[in-house]
C-alpha positions as a Python dict, from the first residue, in 0.01 Angstrom:
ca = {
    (1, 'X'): (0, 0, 0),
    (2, 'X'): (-24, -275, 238),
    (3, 'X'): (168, -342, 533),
    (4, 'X'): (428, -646, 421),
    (5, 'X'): (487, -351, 129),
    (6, 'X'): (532, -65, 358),
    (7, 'X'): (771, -273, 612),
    (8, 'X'): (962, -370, 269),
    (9, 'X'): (981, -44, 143),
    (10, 'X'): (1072, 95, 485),
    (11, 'X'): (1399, -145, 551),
    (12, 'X'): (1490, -96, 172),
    (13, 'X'): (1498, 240, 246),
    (14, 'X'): (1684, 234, 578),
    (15, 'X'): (1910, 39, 469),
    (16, 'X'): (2013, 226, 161),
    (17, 'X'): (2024, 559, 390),
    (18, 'X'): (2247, 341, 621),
    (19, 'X'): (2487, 223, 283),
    (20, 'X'): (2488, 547, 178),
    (21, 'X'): (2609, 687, 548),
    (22, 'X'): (2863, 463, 586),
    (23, 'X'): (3005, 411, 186),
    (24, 'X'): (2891, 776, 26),
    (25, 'X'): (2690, 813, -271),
    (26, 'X'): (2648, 543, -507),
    (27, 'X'): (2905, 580, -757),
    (28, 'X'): (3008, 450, -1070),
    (29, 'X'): (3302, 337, -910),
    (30, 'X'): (3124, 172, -638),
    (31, 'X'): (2925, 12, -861),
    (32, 'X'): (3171, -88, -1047),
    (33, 'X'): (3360, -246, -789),
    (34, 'X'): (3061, -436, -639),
    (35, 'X'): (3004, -608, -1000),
    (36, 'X'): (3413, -699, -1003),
    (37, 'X'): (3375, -845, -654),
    (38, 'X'): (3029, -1062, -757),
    (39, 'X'): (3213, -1159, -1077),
    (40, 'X'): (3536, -1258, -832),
    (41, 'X'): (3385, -1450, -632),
    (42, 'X'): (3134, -1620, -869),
    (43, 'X'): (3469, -1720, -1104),
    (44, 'X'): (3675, -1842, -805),
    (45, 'X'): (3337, -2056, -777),
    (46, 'X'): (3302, -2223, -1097),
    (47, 'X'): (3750, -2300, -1084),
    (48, 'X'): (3689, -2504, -779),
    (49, 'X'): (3352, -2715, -912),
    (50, 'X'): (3389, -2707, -1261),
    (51, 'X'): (3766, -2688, -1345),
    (52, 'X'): (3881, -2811, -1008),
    (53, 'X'): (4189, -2584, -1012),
    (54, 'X'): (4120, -2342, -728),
    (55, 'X'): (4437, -2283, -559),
    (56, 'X'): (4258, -2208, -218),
    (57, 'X'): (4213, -2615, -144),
    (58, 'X'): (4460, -2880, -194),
    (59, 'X'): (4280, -3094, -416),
    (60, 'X'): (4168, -2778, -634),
    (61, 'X'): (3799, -2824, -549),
    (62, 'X'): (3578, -2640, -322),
    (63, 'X'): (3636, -2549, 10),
    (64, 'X'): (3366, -2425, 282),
    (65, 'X'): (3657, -2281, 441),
    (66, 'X'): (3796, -2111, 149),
    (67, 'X'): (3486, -1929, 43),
    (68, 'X'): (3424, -1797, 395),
    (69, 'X'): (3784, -1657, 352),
    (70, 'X'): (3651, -1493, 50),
    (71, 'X'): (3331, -1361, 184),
    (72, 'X'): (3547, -1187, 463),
    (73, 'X'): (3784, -1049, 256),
    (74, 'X'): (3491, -888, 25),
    (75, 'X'): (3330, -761, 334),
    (76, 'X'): (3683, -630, 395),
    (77, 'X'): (3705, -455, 98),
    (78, 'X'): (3357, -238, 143),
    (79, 'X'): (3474, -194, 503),
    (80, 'X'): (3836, 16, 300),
    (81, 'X'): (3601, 158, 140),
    (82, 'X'): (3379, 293, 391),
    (83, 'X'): (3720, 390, 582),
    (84, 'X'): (3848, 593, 284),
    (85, 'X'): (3515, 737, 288),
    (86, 'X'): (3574, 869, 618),
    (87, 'X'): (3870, 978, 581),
    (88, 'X'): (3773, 1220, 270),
    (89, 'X'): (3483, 1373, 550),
    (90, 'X'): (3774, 1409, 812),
    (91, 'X'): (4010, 1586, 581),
    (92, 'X'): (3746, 1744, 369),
    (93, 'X'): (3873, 1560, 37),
    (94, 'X'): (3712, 1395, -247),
    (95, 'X'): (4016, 1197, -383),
    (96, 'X'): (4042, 929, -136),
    (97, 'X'): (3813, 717, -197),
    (98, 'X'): (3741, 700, -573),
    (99, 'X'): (4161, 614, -546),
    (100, 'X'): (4089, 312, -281),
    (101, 'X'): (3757, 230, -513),
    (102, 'X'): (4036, 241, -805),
    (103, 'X'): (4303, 28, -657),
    (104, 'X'): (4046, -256, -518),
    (105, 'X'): (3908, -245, -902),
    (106, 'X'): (4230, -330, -1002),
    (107, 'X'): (4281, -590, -804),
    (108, 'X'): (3979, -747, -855),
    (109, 'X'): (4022, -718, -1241),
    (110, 'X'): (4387, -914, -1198),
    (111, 'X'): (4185, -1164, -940),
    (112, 'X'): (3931, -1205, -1244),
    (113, 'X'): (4221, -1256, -1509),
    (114, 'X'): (4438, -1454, -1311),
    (115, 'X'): (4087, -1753, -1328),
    (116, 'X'): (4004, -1688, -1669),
    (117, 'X'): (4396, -1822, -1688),
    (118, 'X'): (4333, -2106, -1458),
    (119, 'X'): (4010, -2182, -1705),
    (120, 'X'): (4249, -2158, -1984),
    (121, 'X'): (3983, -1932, -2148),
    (122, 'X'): (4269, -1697, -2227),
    (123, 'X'): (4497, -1742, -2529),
    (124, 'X'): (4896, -1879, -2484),
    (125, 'X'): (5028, -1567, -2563),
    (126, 'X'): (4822, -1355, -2340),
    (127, 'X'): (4835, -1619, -2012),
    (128, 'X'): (5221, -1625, -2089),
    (129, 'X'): (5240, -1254, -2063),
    (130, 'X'): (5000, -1230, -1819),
    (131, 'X'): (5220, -1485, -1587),
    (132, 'X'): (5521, -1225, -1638),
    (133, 'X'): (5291, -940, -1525),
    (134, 'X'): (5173, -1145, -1238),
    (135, 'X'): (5556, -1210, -1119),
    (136, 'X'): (5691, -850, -1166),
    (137, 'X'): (5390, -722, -905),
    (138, 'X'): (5491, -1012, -696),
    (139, 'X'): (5859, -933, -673),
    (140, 'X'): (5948, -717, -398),
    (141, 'X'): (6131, -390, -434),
    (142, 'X'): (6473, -348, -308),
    (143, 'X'): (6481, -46, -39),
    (144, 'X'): (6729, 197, -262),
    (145, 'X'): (6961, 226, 58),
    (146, 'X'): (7215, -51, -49),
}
């Protein structure tokens, strides 16, 4: 093996043993989540240059800003899950964080919906009850102490 193969192979390495610290094994889940956030992001790419309907700009285009917001909040979401990670070590568990891998899934998967409806790659019926979906998550629950 030559050198330029050996130093490749050695930060490969280090920095899957440094992943794998900080995030746990390498998971379906994880996985999983990963591919939803590439999709995400990739989607939320083509509405702003192709369709021109992102909601994250004013004209609908592409923003620099707007995809740096992005890129933080998917480095935001690995950083949860290396949290809930931690937390399952702390309390010696090993439900927290296949439920935070779960939840982020699911909001990536309604992320990913929510632009296939801005593409209008999703039939009438489906965006329509999609959009009712989309508006019963977004109402806020009354307290119960009225």
């Amino acid at each position: 093996m030559s050198y330029s193969k050996f130093s490749v192979s050695a930060a490969a390495g280090a920095v899957s043993a440094f992943a794998t610290f900080i995030f746990g094994e390498w998971s379906n889940d994880v996985f999983a989540l990963i591919i939803l956030m590439i999709i995400d992001f990739i989607m939320g790419i083509l509405l702003a240059i192709v369709f021109r309907k992102s909601s994250k700009s004013k004209k609908g285009g592409l923003s620099s800003t707007a995809a740096w917001k992005g890129i933080a909040k998917k480095t935001c979401t690995l950083l949860l899950v290396a949290v809930a990670y931690q937390a399952d070590i702390l309390l010696s568990t090993a439900y927290i964080r296949p439920t935070v891998v779960g939840a982020l899934c699911a909001s990536e998967i309604i992320s990913i919906v929510e632009n296939a409806a801005k593409m209008g790659i999703l039939p009438e019926p489906v965006q329509k009850l999609l959009d009712k979906v989309i508006d019963i998550l977004n109402t806020p629950k009354s307290s119960g102490s009225e």
